[in-house]
Short mmCIF file of C-alpha atoms in Angstrom, two decimals:
data_model
loop_
_atom_site.label_atom_id
_atom_site.label_comp_id
_atom_site.label_asym_id
_atom_site.label_seq_id
_atom_site.Cartn_x
_atom_site.Cartn_y
_atom_site.Cartn_z
CA UNK A 17 7.61 -4.59 32.87
CA UNK A 18 9.11 -1.16 32.25
CA UNK A 19 6.02 0.24 30.77
CA UNK A 20 3.82 -0.10 33.84
CA UNK A 21 2.89 3.05 35.64
CA UNK A 22 4.00 3.14 39.24
CA UNK A 23 1.15 3.50 41.78
CA UNK A 24 2.61 6.79 43.26
CA UNK A 25 2.89 8.45 39.85
CA UNK A 26 -0.28 10.49 38.98
CA UNK A 27 0.63 11.19 35.41
CA UNK A 28 3.05 10.00 32.76
CA UNK A 29 4.14 10.66 29.36
CA UNK A 30 2.44 8.35 26.66
CA UNK A 31 4.82 5.58 25.71
CA UNK A 32 5.83 5.36 22.11
CA UNK A 33 6.08 1.92 20.67
CA UNK A 34 4.76 0.36 23.84
CA UNK A 35 3.15 -3.03 23.91
CA UNK A 36 0.12 -3.51 21.63
CA UNK A 37 -3.15 -4.80 22.82
CA UNK A 38 -3.41 -8.55 22.08
CA UNK A 39 -6.17 -8.29 19.42
CA UNK A 40 -4.18 -5.53 17.64
CA UNK A 41 -0.98 -7.68 17.91
CA UNK A 42 -2.78 -10.68 16.42
CA UNK A 43 -4.08 -8.56 13.60
CA UNK A 44 -0.68 -7.12 12.87
CA UNK A 45 0.93 -10.48 12.91
CA UNK A 46 -1.56 -11.89 10.42
CA UNK A 47 -1.11 -8.79 8.11
CA UNK A 48 2.59 -8.93 8.18
CA UNK A 49 2.67 -12.69 7.53
CA UNK A 50 0.87 -12.12 4.22
CA UNK A 51 2.94 -8.93 3.32
CA UNK A 52 6.27 -10.68 3.88
CA UNK A 53 5.29 -13.66 1.64
CA UNK A 54 4.22 -10.94 -0.90
CA UNK A 55 7.55 -9.16 -0.41
CA UNK A 56 9.49 -12.29 -1.29
CA UNK A 57 7.30 -12.82 -4.34
CA UNK A 58 7.85 -9.14 -5.30
CA UNK A 59 11.54 -9.67 -5.08
CA UNK A 60 11.44 -12.73 -7.34
CA UNK A 61 9.37 -10.93 -9.85
CA UNK A 62 11.73 -8.04 -9.98
CA UNK A 63 14.74 -10.36 -10.60
CA UNK A 64 12.80 -12.13 -13.39
CA UNK A 65 11.91 -8.77 -15.00
CA UNK A 66 15.58 -7.68 -14.93
CA UNK A 67 16.83 -10.89 -16.43
CA UNK A 68 14.05 -10.93 -19.06
CA UNK A 69 14.58 -7.27 -20.07
CA UNK A 70 18.41 -7.65 -20.32
CA UNK A 71 18.48 -11.19 -22.08
CA UNK A 72 15.51 -10.98 -24.39
CA UNK A 73 14.72 -7.19 -24.47
CA UNK A 74 12.57 -7.30 -27.70
CA UNK A 75 10.36 -10.13 -26.29
CA UNK A 76 9.94 -8.21 -23.05
CA UNK A 77 8.96 -4.91 -24.89
CA UNK A 78 6.53 -6.82 -27.10
CA UNK A 79 4.77 -8.37 -24.16
CA UNK A 80 4.43 -4.97 -22.47
CA UNK A 81 3.05 -3.34 -25.62
CA UNK A 82 0.54 -6.13 -26.37
CA UNK A 83 -2.92 -4.49 -26.29
CA UNK A 84 -6.04 -6.11 -25.02
CA UNK A 85 -9.56 -4.89 -24.20
CA UNK A 86 -12.52 -3.03 -25.90
CA UNK A 87 -11.94 0.36 -27.40
CA UNK A 88 -15.40 1.61 -26.57
CA UNK A 89 -17.23 3.07 -24.84
CA UNK A 90 -14.51 3.82 -22.19
CA UNK A 91 -11.20 3.29 -24.15
CA UNK A 92 -10.22 0.13 -22.32
CA UNK A 93 -7.91 -1.13 -25.21
CA UNK A 94 -4.85 -0.90 -23.00
CA UNK A 95 -1.41 -2.48 -23.19
CA UNK A 96 -0.49 -5.16 -20.71
CA UNK A 97 1.82 -2.61 -19.04
CA UNK A 98 -1.20 -0.28 -18.55
CA UNK A 99 -3.39 -2.97 -17.21
CA UNK A 100 -0.79 -3.85 -14.66
CA UNK A 101 -0.16 -0.21 -13.62
CA UNK A 102 -3.78 0.96 -13.67
CA UNK A 103 -5.59 -2.14 -13.10
CA UNK A 104 -3.74 -4.58 -10.81
CA UNK A 105 -2.33 -1.86 -8.61
CA UNK A 106 -5.91 -0.76 -8.00
CA UNK A 107 -6.27 -3.98 -6.01
CA UNK A 108 -3.13 -2.99 -4.09
CA UNK A 109 -4.68 0.39 -3.29
CA UNK A 110 -7.99 -1.02 -2.40
CA UNK A 111 -6.30 -3.02 0.32
CA UNK A 112 -4.34 0.11 1.34
CA UNK A 113 -7.69 1.92 1.69
CA UNK A 114 -9.07 -0.77 3.95
CA UNK A 115 -5.94 -0.66 6.00
CA UNK A 116 -6.11 3.10 6.36
CA UNK A 117 -9.83 2.96 7.37
CA UNK A 118 -9.10 0.27 9.90
CA UNK A 119 -6.15 2.24 11.39
CA UNK A 120 -8.39 5.21 11.75
CA UNK A 121 -11.34 3.40 13.51
CA UNK A 122 -9.57 0.55 15.33
CA UNK A 123 -5.85 0.84 15.00
CA UNK A 124 -3.01 3.05 15.97
CA UNK A 125 -4.54 6.18 14.22
CA UNK A 126 -7.81 6.06 16.12
CA UNK A 127 -6.25 8.22 18.82
CA UNK A 128 -4.95 11.67 17.90
CA UNK A 129 -2.13 11.34 20.39
CA UNK A 130 -1.12 7.87 19.25
CA UNK A 131 -1.50 8.82 15.57
CA UNK A 132 0.68 11.95 15.94
CA UNK A 133 3.90 10.26 15.92
CA UNK A 134 3.69 7.94 12.77
CA UNK A 135 1.88 10.62 10.92
CA UNK A 136 4.66 13.33 11.61
CA UNK A 137 7.20 10.64 10.79
CA UNK A 138 5.43 9.78 7.44
CA UNK A 139 5.11 13.39 6.53
CA UNK A 140 8.78 14.02 7.16
CA UNK A 141 9.66 10.89 5.31
CA UNK A 142 7.77 12.25 2.35
CA UNK A 143 8.88 15.92 2.48
CA UNK A 144 12.66 15.39 2.93
CA UNK A 145 13.16 13.09 0.05
CA UNK A 146 11.20 15.49 -2.19
CA UNK A 147 13.46 18.29 -0.97
CA UNK A 148 16.71 16.26 -1.55
CA UNK A 149 15.43 15.46 -5.10
CA UNK A 150 14.56 19.07 -5.89
CA UNK A 151 18.05 20.27 -4.56
CA UNK A 152 19.79 17.70 -6.76
CA UNK A 153 17.77 18.77 -9.84
CA UNK A 154 17.79 22.55 -9.26
CA UNK A 155 20.55 23.13 -11.86
CA UNK A 156 20.52 22.97 -15.59
CA UNK A 157 19.81 19.59 -16.90
CA UNK A 158 17.62 18.63 -13.91
CA UNK A 159 14.10 17.47 -13.96
CA UNK A 160 12.35 18.78 -10.78
CA UNK A 161 8.99 17.22 -12.09
CA UNK A 162 10.15 13.80 -10.65
CA UNK A 163 10.25 15.10 -7.02
CA UNK A 164 7.65 12.52 -5.95
CA UNK A 165 9.48 9.44 -7.05
CA UNK A 166 11.51 8.88 -3.84
CA UNK A 167 8.74 9.74 -1.44
CA UNK A 168 7.03 6.25 -1.25
CA UNK A 169 7.77 3.31 0.98
CA UNK A 170 7.18 -0.19 -0.22
CA UNK A 171 5.88 -2.07 2.86
CA UNK A 172 5.74 -5.47 1.05
CA UNK A 173 9.39 -5.17 -0.11
CA UNK A 174 10.48 -3.90 3.28
CA UNK A 175 8.80 -6.86 5.17
CA UNK A 176 10.23 -9.15 2.57
CA UNK A 177 13.67 -8.01 3.47
CA UNK A 178 12.77 -8.66 7.20
CA UNK A 179 11.67 -12.16 6.18
CA UNK A 180 14.95 -12.85 4.53
CA UNK A 181 16.97 -11.29 7.31
CA UNK A 182 15.12 -13.15 10.02
CA UNK A 183 15.11 -10.29 12.47
CA UNK A 184 13.09 -10.59 15.64
CA UNK A 185 11.32 -7.32 15.57
CA UNK A 186 8.96 -6.71 18.46
CA UNK A 187 5.41 -6.38 17.49
CA UNK A 188 5.12 -2.71 18.29
CA UNK A 189 8.06 -1.78 16.04
CA UNK A 190 6.62 -3.91 13.27
CA UNK A 191 3.23 -2.10 13.72
CA UNK A 192 4.97 1.23 13.56
CA UNK A 193 6.51 0.19 10.21
CA UNK A 194 3.11 -0.91 8.90
CA UNK A 195 1.28 2.39 10.21
CA UNK A 196 4.00 4.40 8.82
CA UNK A 197 3.53 2.76 5.31
CA UNK A 198 -0.20 3.28 5.51
CA UNK A 199 0.08 6.88 6.09
CA UNK A 200 2.77 7.00 3.43
CA UNK A 201 0.43 5.34 0.90
CA UNK A 202 -2.27 7.87 1.71
CA UNK A 203 0.12 10.81 0.93
CA UNK A 204 1.20 9.01 -2.28
CA UNK A 205 -2.32 8.56 -3.33
CA UNK A 206 -2.99 12.29 -2.77
CA UNK A 207 0.15 13.13 -4.65
CA UNK A 208 -0.95 10.97 -7.66
CA UNK A 209 -4.46 12.38 -7.61
CA UNK A 210 -3.43 15.98 -7.44
CA UNK A 211 -0.21 16.27 -9.30
CA UNK A 212 -0.43 13.34 -11.81
CA UNK A 213 -4.07 13.68 -13.10
CA UNK A 214 -4.75 15.82 -16.33
CA UNK A 215 -7.36 16.37 -18.85
CA UNK A 216 -10.21 15.69 -16.35
CA UNK A 217 -13.46 14.61 -17.92
CA UNK A 218 -16.00 15.75 -15.33
CA UNK A 219 -18.90 13.65 -16.81
CA UNK A 220 -16.88 10.48 -16.21
CA UNK A 221 -15.68 11.67 -12.76
CA UNK A 222 -19.34 12.49 -11.88
CA UNK A 223 -20.51 9.07 -12.84
CA UNK A 224 -17.60 7.35 -10.90
CA UNK A 225 -18.67 9.30 -7.79
CA UNK A 226 -22.33 8.31 -8.30
CA UNK A 227 -21.02 4.71 -8.45
CA UNK A 228 -19.18 5.21 -5.27
CA UNK A 229 -22.36 6.52 -3.71
CA UNK A 230 -24.22 3.40 -4.81
CA UNK A 231 -21.42 1.21 -3.57
CA UNK A 232 -21.64 2.94 -0.08
CA UNK A 233 -25.44 2.58 -0.03
CA UNK A 234 -25.53 -1.09 -0.87
CA UNK A 235 -22.86 -1.84 1.68
CA UNK A 236 -24.46 0.14 4.52
CA UNK A 237 -27.78 -1.51 3.77
CA UNK A 238 -26.14 -4.92 4.34
CA UNK A 239 -26.34 -6.13 0.79
CA UNK A 240 -23.96 -9.06 0.11
CA UNK A 241 -22.72 -10.81 -2.91
CA UNK A 242 -19.47 -10.59 -4.90
CA UNK A 243 -21.46 -10.97 -8.12
CA UNK A 244 -22.96 -7.47 -7.41
CA UNK A 245 -20.13 -5.58 -5.98
CA UNK A 246 -17.27 -6.85 -8.24
CA UNK A 247 -18.97 -5.62 -11.42
CA UNK A 248 -19.94 -2.39 -9.73
CA UNK A 249 -16.28 -1.96 -8.66
CA UNK A 250 -15.14 -2.56 -12.16
CA UNK A 251 -17.53 0.07 -13.61
CA UNK A 252 -16.32 2.58 -10.96
CA UNK A 253 -12.71 1.88 -11.90
CA UNK A 254 -13.38 2.09 -15.65
CA UNK A 255 -15.18 5.50 -15.24
CA UNK A 256 -12.28 6.77 -12.96
CA UNK A 257 -9.81 5.67 -15.56
CA UNK A 258 -11.77 7.40 -18.27
CA UNK A 259 -12.06 10.71 -16.20
CA UNK A 260 -8.32 11.32 -16.23
CA UNK A 261 -7.90 10.78 -12.50
CA UNK A 262 -5.55 7.89 -11.79
CA UNK A 263 -7.60 4.75 -11.65
CA UNK A 264 -5.96 3.59 -8.45
CA UNK A 265 -7.81 6.30 -6.66
CA UNK A 266 -11.07 4.38 -7.21
CA UNK A 267 -9.50 1.42 -5.25
CA UNK A 268 -8.66 3.52 -2.36
CA UNK A 269 -12.09 5.18 -2.28
CA UNK A 270 -13.86 1.94 -2.23
CA UNK A 271 -11.58 0.70 0.57
CA UNK A 272 -12.32 3.72 2.57
CA UNK A 273 -16.09 3.08 2.16
CA UNK A 274 -16.06 -0.34 3.84
CA UNK A 275 -17.15 -0.62 7.40
CA UNK A 276 -14.19 -1.66 9.62
CA UNK A 277 -15.72 -1.53 13.03
CA UNK A 278 -17.67 -4.54 14.63
CA UNK A 279 -21.30 -4.39 15.37
CA UNK A 280 -23.13 -6.63 17.79
CA UNK A 281 -21.72 -10.14 17.95
CA UNK A 282 -19.79 -9.82 14.69
CA UNK A 283 -16.53 -11.79 14.77
CA UNK A 284 -15.07 -9.69 12.00
CA UNK A 285 -16.23 -6.45 10.33
CA UNK A 286 -17.05 -6.54 6.62
CA UNK A 287 -13.83 -4.52 6.03
CA UNK A 288 -11.70 -7.10 7.91
CA UNK A 289 -13.36 -10.03 6.15
CA UNK A 290 -13.03 -8.53 2.62
CA UNK A 291 -9.29 -7.48 3.34
CA UNK A 292 -8.60 -11.05 4.53
CA UNK A 293 -9.88 -12.26 1.21
CA UNK A 294 -8.41 -9.67 -1.15
CA UNK A 295 -4.97 -9.26 0.58
CA UNK A 296 -3.44 -12.49 -0.73
CA UNK A 297 -4.52 -11.55 -4.19
CA UNK A 298 -2.88 -8.13 -3.80
CA UNK A 299 0.31 -9.36 -2.23
CA UNK A 300 0.65 -12.66 -4.04
CA UNK A 301 -0.55 -11.68 -7.63
CA UNK A 302 -1.30 -8.00 -8.23
CA UNK A 303 1.93 -6.53 -6.99
CA UNK A 304 4.34 -9.14 -8.26
CA UNK A 305 2.82 -9.03 -11.71
CA UNK A 306 3.11 -5.25 -11.70
CA UNK A 307 6.75 -5.55 -10.71
CA UNK A 308 7.27 -8.09 -13.50
CA UNK A 309 6.01 -5.40 -16.02
CA UNK A 310 7.63 -2.29 -14.29
CA UNK A 311 10.99 -3.47 -13.06
CA UNK A 312 12.39 -4.51 -16.44
CA UNK A 313 15.06 -2.00 -17.16
CA UNK A 314 18.42 -2.35 -19.06
CA UNK A 315 21.41 -2.73 -16.66
CA UNK A 316 24.76 -1.98 -18.10
CA UNK A 317 27.94 -0.30 -16.92
CA UNK A 318 27.01 2.99 -18.57
CA UNK A 319 23.44 2.87 -17.36
CA UNK A 320 24.74 2.32 -13.78
CA UNK A 321 27.22 5.22 -14.23
CA UNK A 322 24.31 7.42 -15.30
CA UNK A 323 22.44 6.53 -12.14
CA UNK A 324 25.28 8.25 -10.13
CA UNK A 325 26.14 11.07 -12.49
CA UNK A 326 22.90 12.46 -13.87
CA UNK A 327 20.81 14.70 -11.61
CA UNK A 328 17.48 12.95 -11.91
CA UNK A 329 18.55 9.43 -10.93
CA UNK A 330 21.05 10.63 -8.43
CA UNK A 331 18.34 12.68 -6.77
CA UNK A 332 16.24 9.54 -6.56
CA UNK A 333 19.00 7.51 -4.92
CA UNK A 334 19.84 10.18 -2.46
CA UNK A 335 16.15 10.83 -1.67
CA UNK A 336 15.58 7.10 -0.81
CA UNK A 337 18.73 6.52 1.03
CA UNK A 338 19.36 9.81 2.74
CA UNK A 339 16.06 11.64 2.55
CA UNK A 340 13.83 8.83 3.79
CA UNK A 341 16.17 7.85 6.56
CA UNK A 342 16.74 11.33 7.94
CA UNK A 343 13.18 12.35 7.40
CA UNK A 344 11.46 9.38 9.35
CA UNK A 345 14.04 9.17 11.95
CA UNK A 346 14.20 12.99 12.42
CA UNK A 347 10.38 13.24 12.47
CA UNK A 348 10.12 10.44 15.00
CA UNK A 349 12.74 12.19 17.27
CA UNK A 350 11.08 15.62 17.01
CA UNK A 351 7.73 14.00 17.86
CA UNK A 352 9.08 12.17 20.82
CA UNK A 353 11.03 15.27 21.83
CA UNK A 354 8.26 17.90 21.63
CA UNK A 355 5.03 15.84 22.43
CA UNK A 356 4.06 13.81 25.43
CA UNK A 357 5.43 10.55 23.87
CA UNK A 358 8.49 8.64 24.95
CA UNK A 359 10.19 5.74 23.50
CA UNK A 360 9.66 2.29 25.09
CA UNK A 361 12.62 1.93 27.42
CA UNK A 362 13.18 -1.65 26.06
CA UNK A 363 13.91 -0.19 22.63
CA UNK A 364 16.83 2.00 21.50
CA UNK A 365 16.97 4.80 19.08
CA UNK A 366 19.42 2.50 17.00
CA UNK A 367 16.27 0.41 16.32
CA UNK A 368 14.37 3.30 15.07
CA UNK A 369 17.28 4.30 12.77
CA UNK A 370 17.52 0.80 11.29
CA UNK A 371 13.68 0.82 10.50
CA UNK A 372 13.99 4.31 9.08
CA UNK A 373 16.65 2.98 6.69
CA UNK A 374 14.42 0.01 5.79
CA UNK A 375 11.51 2.36 5.04
CA UNK A 376 13.69 3.82 2.35
CA UNK A 377 13.00 0.85 0.17
CA UNK A 378 10.72 2.54 -2.37
CA UNK A 379 9.57 0.01 -5.14
CA UNK A 380 5.93 -0.41 -6.20
CA UNK A 381 4.56 3.18 -5.94
CA UNK A 382 8.02 4.79 -6.89
CA UNK A 383 8.05 2.65 -10.10
CA UNK A 384 4.51 3.86 -10.81
CA UNK A 385 5.37 7.46 -10.24
CA UNK A 386 8.52 7.14 -12.42
CA UNK A 387 6.17 6.41 -15.36
CA UNK A 388 3.60 9.09 -14.39
CA UNK A 389 6.29 11.78 -14.02
CA UNK A 390 7.89 11.24 -17.34
CA UNK A 391 5.22 10.01 -19.73
CA UNK A 392 6.81 11.49 -22.89
CA UNK A 393 10.40 10.50 -22.06
CA UNK A 394 10.70 6.69 -22.11
CA UNK A 395 14.58 6.80 -21.59
CA UNK A 396 14.29 9.14 -18.50
CA UNK A 397 11.51 6.96 -17.05
CA UNK A 398 13.65 3.84 -17.46
CA UNK A 399 16.65 5.63 -15.93
CA UNK A 400 14.40 6.69 -13.03
CA UNK A 401 13.28 3.09 -12.61
CA UNK A 402 16.99 1.92 -12.53
CA UNK A 403 17.63 4.61 -9.82
CA UNK A 404 14.69 3.19 -7.74
CA UNK A 405 16.03 -0.23 -7.88
CA UNK A 406 19.66 0.94 -6.98
CA UNK A 407 18.39 3.14 -4.17
CA UNK A 408 16.02 0.43 -2.83
CA UNK A 409 18.90 -2.12 -2.96
CA UNK A 410 21.20 0.12 -1.10
CA UNK A 411 18.64 0.76 1.65
CA UNK A 412 18.01 -3.05 1.85
CA UNK A 413 21.63 -3.79 2.22
CA UNK A 414 22.31 -1.00 4.90
CA UNK A 415 19.11 -1.92 6.80
CA UNK A 416 20.14 -5.64 6.75
CA UNK A 417 23.50 -4.87 8.31
CA UNK A 418 21.95 -2.60 11.01
CA UNK A 419 19.11 -5.10 11.73
CA UNK A 420 21.68 -7.91 12.09
CA UNK A 421 23.61 -5.93 14.58
CA UNK A 422 20.33 -5.48 16.70
CA UNK A 423 19.15 -9.12 16.05
CA UNK A 424 20.16 -10.40 19.56
CA UNK A 425 18.42 -7.53 21.15
CA UNK A 426 15.19 -8.05 19.14
CA UNK A 427 15.38 -11.87 19.96
CA UNK A 428 15.32 -11.13 23.65
CA UNK A 429 12.45 -8.75 23.35
CA UNK A 430 10.42 -11.31 21.38
CA UNK A 431 11.10 -14.05 23.83
CA UNK A 432 10.03 -11.89 26.69
CA UNK A 433 6.87 -10.71 24.72
CA UNK A 434 5.87 -14.24 23.85
CA UNK A 435 6.67 -15.96 27.17
CA UNK A 436 3.70 -18.10 28.41
CA UNK A 437 4.81 -19.62 31.83
CA UNK A 438 1.35 -21.08 32.50
CA UNK A 439 0.72 -22.50 29.04
CA UNK A 440 -2.73 -21.07 28.57
CA UNK A 441 -1.95 -19.75 25.04
CA UNK A 442 -2.01 -16.04 26.21
CA UNK A 443 1.37 -14.24 26.65
CA UNK A 444 2.21 -13.45 30.20
CA UNK A 445 2.75 -9.70 29.49
CA UNK A 446 -1.03 -9.44 29.01
CA UNK A 447 -1.88 -11.16 32.30
CA UNK A 448 0.63 -9.85 34.78
CA UNK A 449 -2.03 -7.69 36.59
CA UNK A 450 -4.46 -10.61 36.70
CA UNK A 451 -4.61 -12.09 40.34
CA UNK A 452 -5.55 -15.55 39.03
CA UNK A 453 -2.49 -15.56 36.81
CA UNK A 454 -0.29 -14.43 39.62
CA UNK A 455 -1.74 -17.16 41.95
CA UNK A 456 -1.06 -19.80 39.27
CA UNK A 457 2.58 -18.71 38.92
CA UNK A 458 3.03 -18.52 42.66
CA UNK A 459 1.65 -22.02 43.09
CA UNK A 460 3.93 -23.22 40.40
CA UNK A 461 6.90 -21.67 42.02
CA UNK A 462 5.93 -23.18 45.45
CA UNK A 463 5.65 -26.61 44.01
CA UNK A 464 9.01 -26.31 42.31
CA UNK A 465 10.61 -25.09 45.60
CA UNK A 466 9.00 -27.97 47.50
CA UNK A 467 10.28 -30.43 44.92
CA UNK A 468 13.76 -28.99 45.19
CA UNK A 469 13.71 -29.38 48.91
CA UNK A 470 12.62 -32.96 48.66
CA UNK A 471 15.37 -33.60 46.20
CA UNK A 472 12.88 -34.56 43.51
CA UNK A 473 11.40 -32.79 40.44
CA UNK A 474 7.63 -32.29 40.39
CA UNK A 475 5.77 -34.96 38.57
CA UNK A 476 3.75 -34.51 35.35
CA UNK A 477 0.78 -32.16 35.66
CA UNK A 478 2.29 -30.26 38.63
CA UNK A 479 2.81 -27.09 36.56
CA UNK A 480 -0.05 -25.24 35.23
CA UNK A 481 -0.48 -26.07 31.54
CA UNK A 482 2.94 -27.70 31.27
CA UNK A 483 4.87 -30.78 32.26
CA UNK A 484 7.17 -28.90 34.65
CA UNK A 485 6.90 -25.83 36.78
CA UNK A 486 8.90 -22.71 35.95
CA UNK A 487 11.80 -22.06 38.31
CA UNK A 488 10.84 -18.77 39.86
CA UNK A 489 10.01 -17.38 43.21
CA UNK A 490 6.55 -16.21 44.36
CA UNK A 491 6.00 -12.66 43.32
CA UNK A 492 8.81 -12.46 40.94
CA UNK A 493 8.53 -10.52 37.79
CA UNK A 494 7.28 -12.63 34.80
CA UNK A 495 10.24 -11.50 32.72
CA UNK A 496 12.72 -13.03 35.30
CA UNK A 497 11.98 -16.64 34.41
CA UNK A 498 14.53 -18.45 32.27
CA UNK A 499 11.86 -20.13 30.08
CA UNK A 500 11.44 -18.51 26.75
CA UNK A 501 8.24 -18.36 24.60
CA UNK A 502 7.79 -19.75 21.13
CA UNK A 503 10.35 -18.36 18.64
CA UNK A 504 9.53 -16.37 15.69
#
């Protein structure tokens, strides 16, 4: 493999987007499998919302404005729209908090050198769209207060596009997209907490903080039981909502509290176990229902014309399509250029550019910030949502074309990464330095060569773990065998 260090080379640059460790690769694959399903459901919910809002607009508005919940003592008599925005999205941000905690203690962010590149890429991918939007809205008639709308990446929607396109992204590139989105979510959370919280009630904020301390204490003491933690989590959320700080911050805080490293003979940490239980609820219910209530905007010829002629929506479209792409790709290149990181030689910068365009799909958090940025101007908020949909659609279309062009290259990488010549269930790339594996492959090659000399194929059971031996020579590189691993 190209990422192995030669014996005579004392030091080398750290490889960027190199092969992931097998446990990390398995975790990423499981997480992405759920997110891609959620992305497809998110897309379906968005289409239903658009049809509903344009065919039966009065029915759609009446459902959004329907109020439910107690008015006292914490003013939870909220519309269904508010319950989706402040309540269901808290589940989404709770999972994001767990993902972030896990990345810091066991994932790509646990090492400062490894974390540097996705963090720099995410920061640039947030800063440049904000700058593009601000420039577009710097003149008269602009609304610079919406600068944060195009800064977010929707990982579920992006992975949903990947599921539809059917690209064979290597696991390290997929992990980069997921890690980038996790850091992006953290920045978005900080933006919401700092810039879109007002009228802070410190008594409620203090009680919410006390609830978080109790949550941490019970968790660290090993107390179990959903019947205890779910009511406590709801109380913390309600107090955070009452305090004036956006309620989704409570979900992130509780996610960060969970322990995500394994102790003793634990098969899974508490954070991993809870994330496994909650992620399907987030990806399959919370986010699609939010999209159903948030994506319903009126689409017409004049409305689409406004998207490309008015400063605010045009800034959003340019921020997503141009700002995100240039920011993420440029930040990645700068990090690789001026740090001790180098791109995996099996990948090309064209791959990174395609993923950077894909990361421009901003949906869930962008729609949320559209409402928070213009709370007193419903028409401007709807126009901003339409711009988010148009910008995300453009990014999806452009990324689809670019990924299709790279699809053959991705398929070859995946086949090499998944190849299992000895049939033991472990990809060969993780065993190529194991003498026992080398002996098994060499023995299989010898038997194959003997069979060819005798004019007969080896019988069943002659190859290790399979019905026939791979046709390779002893000592040959694992990647040179013509057999391919299981397709994706």
